[in-house]
Coordinates of C-alpha atoms and ligand atoms in Angstrom, one line a residue:
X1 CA 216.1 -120.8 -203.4
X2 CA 215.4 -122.2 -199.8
X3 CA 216.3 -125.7 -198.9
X4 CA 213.7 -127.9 -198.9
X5 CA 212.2 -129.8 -195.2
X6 CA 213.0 -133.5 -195.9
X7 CA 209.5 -135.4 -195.7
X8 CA 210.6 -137.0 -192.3
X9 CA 213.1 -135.2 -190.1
X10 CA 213.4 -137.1 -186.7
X11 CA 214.4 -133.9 -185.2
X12 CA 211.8 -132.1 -186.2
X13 CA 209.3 -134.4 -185.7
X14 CA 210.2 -135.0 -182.2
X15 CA 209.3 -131.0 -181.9
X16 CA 206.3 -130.4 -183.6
X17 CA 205.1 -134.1 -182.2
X18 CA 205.4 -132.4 -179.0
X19 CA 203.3 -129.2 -179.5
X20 CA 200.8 -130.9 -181.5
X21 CA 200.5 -133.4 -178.6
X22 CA 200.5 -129.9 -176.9
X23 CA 197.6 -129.2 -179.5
X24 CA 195.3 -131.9 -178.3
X25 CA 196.1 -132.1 -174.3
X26 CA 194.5 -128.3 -174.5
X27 CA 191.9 -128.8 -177.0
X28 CA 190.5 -131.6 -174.3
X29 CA 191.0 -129.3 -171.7
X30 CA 189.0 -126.4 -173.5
X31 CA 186.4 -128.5 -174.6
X32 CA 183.6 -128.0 -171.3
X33 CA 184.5 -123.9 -171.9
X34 CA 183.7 -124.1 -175.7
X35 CA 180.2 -124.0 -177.2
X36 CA 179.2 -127.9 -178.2
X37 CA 177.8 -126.8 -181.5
X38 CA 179.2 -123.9 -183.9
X39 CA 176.7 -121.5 -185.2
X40 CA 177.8 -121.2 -188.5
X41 CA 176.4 -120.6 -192.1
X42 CA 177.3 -122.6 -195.1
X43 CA 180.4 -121.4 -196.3
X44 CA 182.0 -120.0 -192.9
X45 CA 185.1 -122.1 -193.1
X46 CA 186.1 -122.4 -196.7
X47 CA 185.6 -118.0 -196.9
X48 CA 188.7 -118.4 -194.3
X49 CA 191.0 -120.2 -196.7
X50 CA 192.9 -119.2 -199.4
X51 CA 192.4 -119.9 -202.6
X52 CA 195.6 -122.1 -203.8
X53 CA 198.1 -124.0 -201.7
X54 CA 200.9 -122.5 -200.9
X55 CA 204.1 -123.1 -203.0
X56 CA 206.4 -122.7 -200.2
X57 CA 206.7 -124.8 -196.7
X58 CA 204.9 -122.6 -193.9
X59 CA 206.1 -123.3 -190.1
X60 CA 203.5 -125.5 -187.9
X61 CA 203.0 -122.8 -185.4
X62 CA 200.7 -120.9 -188.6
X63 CA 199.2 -124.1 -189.0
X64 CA 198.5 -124.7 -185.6
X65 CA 197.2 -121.0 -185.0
X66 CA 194.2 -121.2 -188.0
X67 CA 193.4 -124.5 -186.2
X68 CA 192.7 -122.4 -183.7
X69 CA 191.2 -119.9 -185.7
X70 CA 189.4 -121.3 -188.7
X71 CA 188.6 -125.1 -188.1
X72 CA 188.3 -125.5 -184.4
X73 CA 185.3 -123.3 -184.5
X74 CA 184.0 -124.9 -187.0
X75 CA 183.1 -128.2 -184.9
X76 CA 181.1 -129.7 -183.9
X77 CA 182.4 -130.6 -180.8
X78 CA 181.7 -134.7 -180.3
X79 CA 184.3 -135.2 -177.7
X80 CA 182.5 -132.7 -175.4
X81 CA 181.3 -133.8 -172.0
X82 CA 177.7 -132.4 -172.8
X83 CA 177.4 -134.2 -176.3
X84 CA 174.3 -136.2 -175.8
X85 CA 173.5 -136.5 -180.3
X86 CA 173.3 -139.4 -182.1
X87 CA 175.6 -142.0 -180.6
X88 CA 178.7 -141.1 -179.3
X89 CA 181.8 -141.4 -180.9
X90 CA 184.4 -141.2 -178.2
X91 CA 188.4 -141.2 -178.2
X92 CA 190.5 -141.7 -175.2
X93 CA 194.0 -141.0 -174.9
X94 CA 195.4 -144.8 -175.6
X95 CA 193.5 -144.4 -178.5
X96 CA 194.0 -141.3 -179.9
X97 CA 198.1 -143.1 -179.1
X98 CA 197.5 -146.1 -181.1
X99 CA 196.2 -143.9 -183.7
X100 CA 199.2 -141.9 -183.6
X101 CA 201.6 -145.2 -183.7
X102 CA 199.9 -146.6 -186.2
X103 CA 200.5 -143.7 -188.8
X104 CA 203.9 -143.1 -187.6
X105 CA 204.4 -147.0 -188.4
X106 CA 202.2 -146.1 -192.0
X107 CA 202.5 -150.1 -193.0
X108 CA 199.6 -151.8 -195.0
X109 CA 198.2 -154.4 -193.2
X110 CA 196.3 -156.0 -196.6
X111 CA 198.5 -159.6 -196.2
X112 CA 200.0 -161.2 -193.8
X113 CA 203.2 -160.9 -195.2
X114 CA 202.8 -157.1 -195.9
X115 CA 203.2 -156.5 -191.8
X116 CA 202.6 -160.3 -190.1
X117 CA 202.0 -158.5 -186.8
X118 CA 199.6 -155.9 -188.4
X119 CA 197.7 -159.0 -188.7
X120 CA 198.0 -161.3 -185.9
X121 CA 197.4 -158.4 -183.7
X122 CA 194.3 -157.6 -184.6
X123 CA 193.3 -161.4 -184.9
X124 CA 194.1 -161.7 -181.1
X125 CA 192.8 -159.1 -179.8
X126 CA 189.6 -159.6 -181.6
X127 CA 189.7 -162.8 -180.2
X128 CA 190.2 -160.9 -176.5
X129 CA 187.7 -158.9 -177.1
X130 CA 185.0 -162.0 -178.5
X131 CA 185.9 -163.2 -174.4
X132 CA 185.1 -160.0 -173.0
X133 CA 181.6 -159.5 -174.6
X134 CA 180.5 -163.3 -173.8
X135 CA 180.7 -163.9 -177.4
X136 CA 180.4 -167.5 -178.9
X137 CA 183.0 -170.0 -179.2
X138 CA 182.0 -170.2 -183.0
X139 CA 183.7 -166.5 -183.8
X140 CA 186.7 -167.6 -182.5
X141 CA 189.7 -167.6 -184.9
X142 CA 190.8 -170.7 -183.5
X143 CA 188.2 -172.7 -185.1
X144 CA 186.0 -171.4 -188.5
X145 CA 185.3 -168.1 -187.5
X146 CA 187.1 -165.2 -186.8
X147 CA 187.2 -161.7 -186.3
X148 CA 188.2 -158.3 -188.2
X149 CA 188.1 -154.7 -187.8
X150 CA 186.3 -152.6 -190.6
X151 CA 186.3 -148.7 -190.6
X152 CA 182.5 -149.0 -190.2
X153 CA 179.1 -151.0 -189.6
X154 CA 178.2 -150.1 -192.6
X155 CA 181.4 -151.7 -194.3
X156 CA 180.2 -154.8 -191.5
X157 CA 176.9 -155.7 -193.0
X158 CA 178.2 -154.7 -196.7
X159 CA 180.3 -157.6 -196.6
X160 CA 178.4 -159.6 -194.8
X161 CA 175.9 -159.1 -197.3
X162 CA 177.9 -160.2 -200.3
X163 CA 178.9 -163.3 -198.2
X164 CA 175.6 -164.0 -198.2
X165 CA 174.5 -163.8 -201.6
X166 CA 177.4 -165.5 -202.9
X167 CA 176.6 -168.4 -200.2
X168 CA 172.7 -168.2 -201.1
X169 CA 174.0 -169.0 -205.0
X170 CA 176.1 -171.0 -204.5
X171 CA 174.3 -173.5 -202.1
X172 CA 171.9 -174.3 -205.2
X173 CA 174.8 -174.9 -207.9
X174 CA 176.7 -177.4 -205.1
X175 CA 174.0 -178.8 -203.7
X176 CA 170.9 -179.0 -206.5
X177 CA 173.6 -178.9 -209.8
X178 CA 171.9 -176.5 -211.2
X179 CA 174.3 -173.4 -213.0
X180 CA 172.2 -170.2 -211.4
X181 CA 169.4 -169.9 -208.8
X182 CA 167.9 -167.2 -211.1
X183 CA 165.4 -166.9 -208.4
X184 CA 165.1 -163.1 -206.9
X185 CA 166.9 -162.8 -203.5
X186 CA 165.0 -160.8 -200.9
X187 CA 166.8 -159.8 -197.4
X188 CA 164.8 -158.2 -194.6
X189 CA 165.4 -156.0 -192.0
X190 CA 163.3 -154.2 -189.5
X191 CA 162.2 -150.3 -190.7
X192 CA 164.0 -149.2 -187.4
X193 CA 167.4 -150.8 -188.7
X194 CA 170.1 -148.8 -189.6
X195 CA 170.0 -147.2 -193.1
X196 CA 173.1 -148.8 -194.1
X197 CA 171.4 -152.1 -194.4
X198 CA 169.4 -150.7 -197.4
X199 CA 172.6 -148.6 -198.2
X200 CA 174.4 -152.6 -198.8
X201 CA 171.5 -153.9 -200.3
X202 CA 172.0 -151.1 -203.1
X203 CA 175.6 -151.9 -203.3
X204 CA 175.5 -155.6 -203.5
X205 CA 172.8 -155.4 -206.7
X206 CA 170.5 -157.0 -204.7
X207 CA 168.4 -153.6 -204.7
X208 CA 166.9 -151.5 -202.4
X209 CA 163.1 -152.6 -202.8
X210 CA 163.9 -155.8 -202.1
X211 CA 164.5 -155.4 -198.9
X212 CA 161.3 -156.0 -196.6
X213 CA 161.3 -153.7 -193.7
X214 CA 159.6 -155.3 -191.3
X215 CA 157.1 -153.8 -188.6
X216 CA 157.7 -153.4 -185.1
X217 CA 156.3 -154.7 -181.9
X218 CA 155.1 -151.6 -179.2
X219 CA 158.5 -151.8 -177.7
X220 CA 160.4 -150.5 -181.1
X221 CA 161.7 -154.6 -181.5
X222 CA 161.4 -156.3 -185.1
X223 CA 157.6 -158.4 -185.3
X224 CA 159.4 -162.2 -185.9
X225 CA 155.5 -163.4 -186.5
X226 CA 155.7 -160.8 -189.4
X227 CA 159.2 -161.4 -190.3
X228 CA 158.4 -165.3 -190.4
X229 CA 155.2 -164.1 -192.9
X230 CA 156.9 -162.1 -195.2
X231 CA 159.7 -164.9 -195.7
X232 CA 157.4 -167.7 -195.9
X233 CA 155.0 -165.3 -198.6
X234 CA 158.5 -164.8 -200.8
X235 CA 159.3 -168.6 -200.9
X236 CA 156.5 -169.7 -201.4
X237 CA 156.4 -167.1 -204.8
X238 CA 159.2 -168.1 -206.0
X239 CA 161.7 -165.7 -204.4
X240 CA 165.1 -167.0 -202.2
X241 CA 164.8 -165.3 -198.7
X242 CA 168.7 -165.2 -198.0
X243 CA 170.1 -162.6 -195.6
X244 CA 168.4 -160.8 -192.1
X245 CA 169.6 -158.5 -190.2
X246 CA 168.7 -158.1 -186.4
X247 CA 169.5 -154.7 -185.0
X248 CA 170.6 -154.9 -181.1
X249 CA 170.3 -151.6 -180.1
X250 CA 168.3 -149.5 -182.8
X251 CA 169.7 -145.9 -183.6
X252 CA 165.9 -144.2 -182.7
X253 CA 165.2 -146.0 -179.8
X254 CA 167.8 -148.3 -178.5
X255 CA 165.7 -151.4 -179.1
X256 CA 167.2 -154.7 -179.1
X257 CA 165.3 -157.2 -181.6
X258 CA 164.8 -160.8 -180.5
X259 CA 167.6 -162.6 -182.3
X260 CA 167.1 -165.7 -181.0
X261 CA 163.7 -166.3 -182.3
X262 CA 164.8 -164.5 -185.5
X263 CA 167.7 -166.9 -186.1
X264 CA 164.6 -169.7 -185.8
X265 CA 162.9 -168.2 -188.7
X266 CA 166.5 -167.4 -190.6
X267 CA 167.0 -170.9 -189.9
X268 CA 164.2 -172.2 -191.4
X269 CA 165.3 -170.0 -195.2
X270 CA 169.1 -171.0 -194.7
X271 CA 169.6 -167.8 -194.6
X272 CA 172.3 -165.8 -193.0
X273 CA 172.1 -164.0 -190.1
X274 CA 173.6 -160.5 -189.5
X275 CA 173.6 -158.8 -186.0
X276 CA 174.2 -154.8 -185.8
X277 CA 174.8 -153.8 -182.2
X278 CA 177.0 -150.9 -183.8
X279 CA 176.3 -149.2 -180.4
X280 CA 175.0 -151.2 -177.7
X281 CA 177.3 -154.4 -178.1
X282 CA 179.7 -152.0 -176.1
X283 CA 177.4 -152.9 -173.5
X284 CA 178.3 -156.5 -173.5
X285 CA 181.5 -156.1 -171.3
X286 CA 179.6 -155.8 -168.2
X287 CA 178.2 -159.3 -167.2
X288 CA 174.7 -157.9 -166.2
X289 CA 173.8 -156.4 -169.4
X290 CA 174.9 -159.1 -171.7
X291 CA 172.6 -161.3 -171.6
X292 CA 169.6 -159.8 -173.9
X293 CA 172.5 -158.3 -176.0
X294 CA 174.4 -161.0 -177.3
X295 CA 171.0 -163.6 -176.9
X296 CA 171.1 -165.7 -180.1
X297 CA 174.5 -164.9 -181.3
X298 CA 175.2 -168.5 -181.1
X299 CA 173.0 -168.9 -184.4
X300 CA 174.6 -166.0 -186.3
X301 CA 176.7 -165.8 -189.0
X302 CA 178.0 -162.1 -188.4
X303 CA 177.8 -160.0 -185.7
X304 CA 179.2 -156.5 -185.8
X305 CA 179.5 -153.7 -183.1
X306 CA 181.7 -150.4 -183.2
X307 CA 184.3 -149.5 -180.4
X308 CA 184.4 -146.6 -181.7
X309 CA 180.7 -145.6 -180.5
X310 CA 180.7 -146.2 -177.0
X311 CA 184.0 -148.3 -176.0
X312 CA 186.5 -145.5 -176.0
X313 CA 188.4 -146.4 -179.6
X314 CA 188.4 -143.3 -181.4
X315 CA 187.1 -143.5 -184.8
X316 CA 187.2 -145.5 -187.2
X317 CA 187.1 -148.9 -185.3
X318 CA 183.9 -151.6 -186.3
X319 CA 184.3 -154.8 -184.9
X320 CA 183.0 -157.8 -186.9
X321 CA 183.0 -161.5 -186.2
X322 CA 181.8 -164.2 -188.8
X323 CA 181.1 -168.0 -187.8
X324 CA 182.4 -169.0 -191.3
X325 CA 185.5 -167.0 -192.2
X326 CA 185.6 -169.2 -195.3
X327 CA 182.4 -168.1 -196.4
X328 CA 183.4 -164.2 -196.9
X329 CA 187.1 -165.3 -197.8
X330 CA 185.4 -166.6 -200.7
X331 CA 183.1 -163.9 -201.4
X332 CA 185.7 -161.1 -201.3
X333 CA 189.3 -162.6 -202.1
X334 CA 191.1 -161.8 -205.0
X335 CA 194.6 -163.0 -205.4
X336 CA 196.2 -161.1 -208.8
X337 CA 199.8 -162.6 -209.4
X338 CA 201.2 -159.4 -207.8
X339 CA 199.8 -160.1 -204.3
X340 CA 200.8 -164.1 -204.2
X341 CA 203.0 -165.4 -201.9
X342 CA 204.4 -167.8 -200.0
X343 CA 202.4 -167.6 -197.0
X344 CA 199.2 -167.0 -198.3
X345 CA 199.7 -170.3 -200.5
X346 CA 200.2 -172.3 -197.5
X347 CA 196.6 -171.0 -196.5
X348 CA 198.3 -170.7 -193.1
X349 CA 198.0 -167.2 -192.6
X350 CA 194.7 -164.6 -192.5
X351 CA 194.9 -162.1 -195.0
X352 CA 192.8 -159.2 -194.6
X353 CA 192.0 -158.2 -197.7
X354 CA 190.2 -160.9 -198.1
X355 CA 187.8 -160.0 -195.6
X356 CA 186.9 -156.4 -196.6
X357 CA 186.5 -154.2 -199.6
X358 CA 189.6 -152.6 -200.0
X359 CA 193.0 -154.3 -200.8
X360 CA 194.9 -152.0 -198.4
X361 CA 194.1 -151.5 -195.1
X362 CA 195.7 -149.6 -191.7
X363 CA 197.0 -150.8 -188.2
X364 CA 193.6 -150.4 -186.4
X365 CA 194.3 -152.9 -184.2
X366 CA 196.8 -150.9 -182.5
X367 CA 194.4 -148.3 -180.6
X368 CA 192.6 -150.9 -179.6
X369 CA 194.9 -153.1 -178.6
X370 CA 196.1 -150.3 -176.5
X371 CA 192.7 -148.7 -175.4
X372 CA 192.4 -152.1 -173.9
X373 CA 195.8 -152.3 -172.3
X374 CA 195.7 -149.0 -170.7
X375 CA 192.5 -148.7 -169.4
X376 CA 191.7 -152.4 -168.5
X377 CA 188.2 -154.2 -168.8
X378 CA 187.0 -153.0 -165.4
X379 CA 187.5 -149.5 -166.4
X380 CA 186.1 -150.0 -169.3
X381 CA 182.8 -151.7 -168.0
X382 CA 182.3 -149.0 -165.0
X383 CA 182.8 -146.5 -167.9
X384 CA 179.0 -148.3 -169.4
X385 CA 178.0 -148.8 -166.1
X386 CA 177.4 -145.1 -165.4
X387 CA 176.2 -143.8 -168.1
X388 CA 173.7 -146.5 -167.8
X389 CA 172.7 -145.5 -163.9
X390 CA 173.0 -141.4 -164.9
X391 CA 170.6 -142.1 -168.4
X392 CA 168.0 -144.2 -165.6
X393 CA 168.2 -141.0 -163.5
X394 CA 167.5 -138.5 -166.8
X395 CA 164.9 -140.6 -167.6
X396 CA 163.2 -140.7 -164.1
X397 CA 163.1 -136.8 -163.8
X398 CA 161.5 -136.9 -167.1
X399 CA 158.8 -139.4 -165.9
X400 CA 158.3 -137.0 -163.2
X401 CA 157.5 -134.0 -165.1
X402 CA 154.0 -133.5 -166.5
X403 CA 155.0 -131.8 -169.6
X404 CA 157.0 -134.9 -170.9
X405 CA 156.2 -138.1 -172.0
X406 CA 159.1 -140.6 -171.3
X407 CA 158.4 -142.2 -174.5
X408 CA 160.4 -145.9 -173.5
X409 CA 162.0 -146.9 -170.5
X410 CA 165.6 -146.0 -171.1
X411 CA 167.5 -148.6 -173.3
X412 CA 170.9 -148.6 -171.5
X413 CA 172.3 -145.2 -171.8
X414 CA 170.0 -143.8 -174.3
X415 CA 166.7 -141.5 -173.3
X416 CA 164.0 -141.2 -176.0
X417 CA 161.3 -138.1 -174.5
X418 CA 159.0 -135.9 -176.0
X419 CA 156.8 -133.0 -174.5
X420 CA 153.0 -133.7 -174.3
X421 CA 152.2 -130.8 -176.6
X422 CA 153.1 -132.6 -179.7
X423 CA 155.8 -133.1 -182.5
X424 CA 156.1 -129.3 -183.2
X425 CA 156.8 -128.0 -179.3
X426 CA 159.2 -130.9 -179.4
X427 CA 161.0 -129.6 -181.9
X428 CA 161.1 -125.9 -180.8
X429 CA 162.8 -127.3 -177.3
X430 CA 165.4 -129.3 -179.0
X431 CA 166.1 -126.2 -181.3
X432 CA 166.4 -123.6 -178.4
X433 CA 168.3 -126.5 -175.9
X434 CA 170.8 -126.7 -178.3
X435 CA 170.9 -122.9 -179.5
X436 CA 172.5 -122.7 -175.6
X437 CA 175.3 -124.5 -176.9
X438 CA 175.6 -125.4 -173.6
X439 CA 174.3 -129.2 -174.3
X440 CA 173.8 -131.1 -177.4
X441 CA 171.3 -133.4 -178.5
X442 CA 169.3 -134.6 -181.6
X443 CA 166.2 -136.2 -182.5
X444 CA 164.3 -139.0 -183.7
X445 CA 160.7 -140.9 -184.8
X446 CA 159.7 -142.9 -181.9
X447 CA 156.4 -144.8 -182.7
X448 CA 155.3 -142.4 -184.8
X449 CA 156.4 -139.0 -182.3
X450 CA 159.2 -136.8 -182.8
X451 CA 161.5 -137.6 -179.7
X452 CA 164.4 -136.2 -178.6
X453 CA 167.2 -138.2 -177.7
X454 CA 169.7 -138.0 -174.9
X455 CA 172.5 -140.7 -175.5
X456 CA 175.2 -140.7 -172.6
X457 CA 178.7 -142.1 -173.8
X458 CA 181.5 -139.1 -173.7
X459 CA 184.9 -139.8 -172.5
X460 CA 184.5 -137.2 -169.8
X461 CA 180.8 -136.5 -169.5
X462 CA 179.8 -136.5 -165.7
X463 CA 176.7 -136.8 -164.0
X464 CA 176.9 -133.2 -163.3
X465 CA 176.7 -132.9 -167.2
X466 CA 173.9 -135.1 -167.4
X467 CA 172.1 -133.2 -164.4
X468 CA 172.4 -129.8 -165.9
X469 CA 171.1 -131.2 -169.1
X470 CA 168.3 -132.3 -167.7
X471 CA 168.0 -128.3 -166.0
X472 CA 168.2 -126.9 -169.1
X473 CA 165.5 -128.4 -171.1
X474 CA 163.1 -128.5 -167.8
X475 CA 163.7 -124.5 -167.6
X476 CA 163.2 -124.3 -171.7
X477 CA 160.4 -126.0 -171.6
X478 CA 158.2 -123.9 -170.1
Ligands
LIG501 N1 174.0 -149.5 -187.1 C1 173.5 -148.8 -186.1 C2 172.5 -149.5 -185.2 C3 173.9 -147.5 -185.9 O1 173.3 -146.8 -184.9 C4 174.8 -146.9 -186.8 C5 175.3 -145.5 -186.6 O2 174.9 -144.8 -185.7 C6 175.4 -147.7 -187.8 C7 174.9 -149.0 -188.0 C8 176.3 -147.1 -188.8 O3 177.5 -146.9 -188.2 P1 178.9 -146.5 -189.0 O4 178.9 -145.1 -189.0 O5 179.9 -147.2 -188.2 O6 178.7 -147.1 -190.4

C-alpha cells in the first residue's frame, strides 16, 4: 500500500508552488499566440475526462499537462490583450499574489475575532480606496458608514436591497406605531440597469414585477421626470416607493444616469438610494473623469463598483460603501450563541458577516490591498486613462466610415457601433470578427439597434490591439 501525501507538505509545496507559478507566468505569455475564443461544441471538455476520480494520488505534472490539454482550450480566454466582450475582468500579478496568499492563509474572515486583521484590512483599505475615487466623507468608516468587499454587484445591491426594506418597515412601526406597513413596496430601476437588480428584487420577496423599469432619455440615461411620475403614481395608490437604483455606467451602453437629481426624487419617498458603477466607478481614480461619475453620491445610501472589472483585482472583488452601516448590520446580522464573543459585545469591532449573506467569508482584501501597493494609484489611473484615449480613437475611425453608425459617443472606454445595413448585417460581422479568434467582442440593444460593443480594459491590451481590431472588422465588413 503506498504512503499517503500529507495534505500540506512545505517541501512539496514549495515545488509544485513553483511550477504552477511556472504554469501561469507562461499561460500570460501564450495568451496574444492563442485563439481568444475556443470553438467548441457542448460537451468537448467533459468527453476528455474520466468518468470517476481517481483512487490514488497522481503527480502534478499529469495534472498540469491536461491543463494544457483539456481545459486550457476550453476558454475563453478573458485575460487576452484582444478581449474587447462584455466588461472586462482583469487580473494582475499583485493580484493574482494576494489571491494566492490569501488561500495559503485559508482563515475566515466572518468576525473580527475569527482573523482581526482579515478585517481591519479590508476596512482600511476600503477606506483608501473611498479617498482615491473622491468618494464622500459619509462612507467613511470613521463615522456611520463604511465599506466592504462582496464577491459581486449583484451580492452589492442584494443587500442593499434587504437594508432597505427592512429600513422602509421599520421607519413606519418607529416612527407612526403602527405593527406592519402592509402597504406594497415598489423599487425602480431604469430598463438599461443591470439584471441583477430584478435578480435582488426576486430574492428579497419583494418580486420581480414590482420593479418599475423606467424609460430612458436619447442618451441611454434613466428619464428622472418619469422616474419622479411613476413614484408619485405608486404613493399616491397606496403603494411605499422604497429603494432606486441609479446605474453609472450601464452594461449596453456605458450610460451614466443622473444621480443627483435621482437622489431629489428618492429623497422626496425616503427611499434609499443604490448606485451601480460595477464598471465605470473604476474610472473615478483619475480626477478628470470623476466628476459625472460619483455626482450625487453624497445623497446615497450605497454605492457599489467592482475592482475586479476594470481596476486590475482579479475576480471576485465588488466594492461597496453604505452611509449607514447600522442600517444593513441590522438587516443581515445574526448572532447564534456559537458566534458571540467578546469583542463583538463590546460593539467595538466590524464584523463582516453582518454585512453580507454568507456567515464565512475569504481574505479579499489582500489582493487588493496589494494590487494597490504594487502598482500605485498613478499606474493605476494611466492604466483608465488609455484605454479611454485608444476607445475615443476606435470610435473616431468608426465615425469615419460610411458603413457604420457610431451609435453614442464613446462612454469612457466603451464603443457601442452598428453597420448601417441593419440589425441582421450587424450580427453577421460580429459572428465572422470573432470566428477570427483573432479579437473578441459581444453585443448589445442600443436604442432599439443591435450594436456591437468594443469595451477596452485588459491587463495587457495595447493600442496596437485596439488598432488591429478596428482592421479587422473594417476589412469584414465589406
Ligand atoms: N452592474 C453592472 C452595471 C454590470 O455591468 C454588471 C456586470 O457586468 C453587474 C452589475 C454585475 O456584476 P457582477 O458579475 O459583479 O455581479
Amino acid at each position: 500500500m503506498p504512503e499517503q501525501q500529507p495534505a500540506f507538505d512545505p517541501e512539496r509545496f514549495r515545488e509544485e508552488g513553483r511550477a504552477v507559478v511556472d504554469w501561469i507566468a507562461d499561460y500570460w505569455a501564450s495568451l496574444p499566440s492563442r485563439p481568444v475564443s475556443p470553438a467548441m461544441s457542448p460537451g468537448d471538455v467533459r468527453s476528455h475526462l474520466p468518468l470517476q476520480p481517481p483512487e490514488a494520488a497522481e503527480p502534478l505534472a499529469d495534472v498540469l499537462a491536461d491543463l494544457d490539454r483539456i481545459i486550457a482550450p476550453g476558454l475563453l480566454h478573458w485575460q487576452h490583450p484582444a478581449f474587447f466582450g462584455y466588461f472586462p475582468a482583469s487580473a494582475s500579478g499583485p493580484s493574482i499574489l494576494g489571491e494566492l496568499l490569501s488561500a495559503g492563509m485559508g482563515v475566515q474572515g466572518m468576525l473580527w475575532t475569527t482573523s482581526p486583521a482579515c478585517t481591519e484590512l479590508e476596512t482600511h483599505v476600503l477606506d483608501w480606496l473611498r479617498g482615491l475615487l473622491g468618494l464622500p466623507e459619509r462612507f467613511a468608516s470613521s463615522g456611520t458608514g463604511g465599506g466592504v468587499l462582496q464577491d459581486s454587484a449583484s451580492s452589492g445591491v442584494l443587500v442593499a436591497l434587504v437594508a432597505a426594506r427592512e429600513r422602509a418597515t421599520a421607519l413606519v412601526t418607529n416612527h407612526a406605531g403602527l405593527a406592519q406597513d402592509e402597504r406594497p413596496l415598489v423599487a425602480y430601476a431604469s430598463v438599461d440597469a443591470h439584471s441583477s437588480v430584478e435578480k435582488a428584487a426576486g430574492i428579497v420577496g419583494i418580486g420581480r414585477d414590482w420593479l418599475r423599469k423606467i424609460p430612458l432619455d436619447a442618451t441611454g440615461r434613466m428619464d428622472v421626470d418619469a422616474l419622479a411620475s411613476e413614484m408619485d403614481a405608486d404613493a399616491a395608490t397606496g403603494r411605499r416607493p422604497f429603494f432606486v437604483a441609479a446605474t453609472v455606467g450601464t452594461t449596453a451602453s456605458g450610460a451614466i444616469d443622473p444621480v443627483a437629481k435621482i437622489a431629489a426624487v428618492a429623497a422626496r419617498h425616503a427611499a434609499w438610494l443604490h448606485v451601480d458603477a460595477a464598471w465605470a466607478g473604476a474610472a473615478a481614480i483619475c480626477p478628470e473623469f470623476r466628476e459625472p461619475l460619483v455626482a450625487g453620491a453624497e445623497s446615497a445610501d450605497s454605492w457599489g463598483f467592482n475592482p475586479h472589472k476594470w481596476l486590475l483585482v482579479n475576480f471576485d472583488c465588488h466594492a461597496l460603501w453604505v452611509a449607514d452601516r447600522a442600517a444593513l448590520v441590522a438587516a443581515l446580522s445574526m448572532k447564534p450563541d456559537y458566534l458571540r464573543n467578546r469583542a463583538s459585545d463590546t460593539g467595538a469591532v466590524i464584523d463582516y458577516c453582518d454585512w453580507q449573506v454568507p456567515l464565512g467569508r475569504r481574505f479579499r482584501g489582500l489582493k487588493l490591498w496589494m494590487t494597490l501597493r504594487m502598482l500605485g494609484a498613478e499606474a493605476l489611473r494611466n492604466h483608465i486613462r488609455k484605454h479611454v484615449a485608444w476607445a475615443g480613437e476606435f470610435a473616431s475611425l468608426v465615425a469615419a466610415d460610411p458603413r457604420f453608425d457610431l451609435l453614442l459617443p464613446p462612454n469612457l472606454s466603451l464603443v457601442c457601433f452598428a453597420l448601417q445595413a441593419g440589425d441582421d448585417a450587424t450580427q453577421s460581422l460580429l459572428d465572422r470578427v470573432n470566428a477570427t479568434g483573432q479579437t473578441f467582442l459581444t453585443h448589445a440593444r442600443v436604442g432599439g439597434r443591435l450594436a456591437i460593443r468594443l469595451a477596452i480594459g485588459g491587463a495587457t491590451t495595447t493600442r496596437d490591439d485596439v488598432l488591429a481590431t478596428w482592421r479587422r472588422v473594417a476589412d469584414l465588413a465589406d
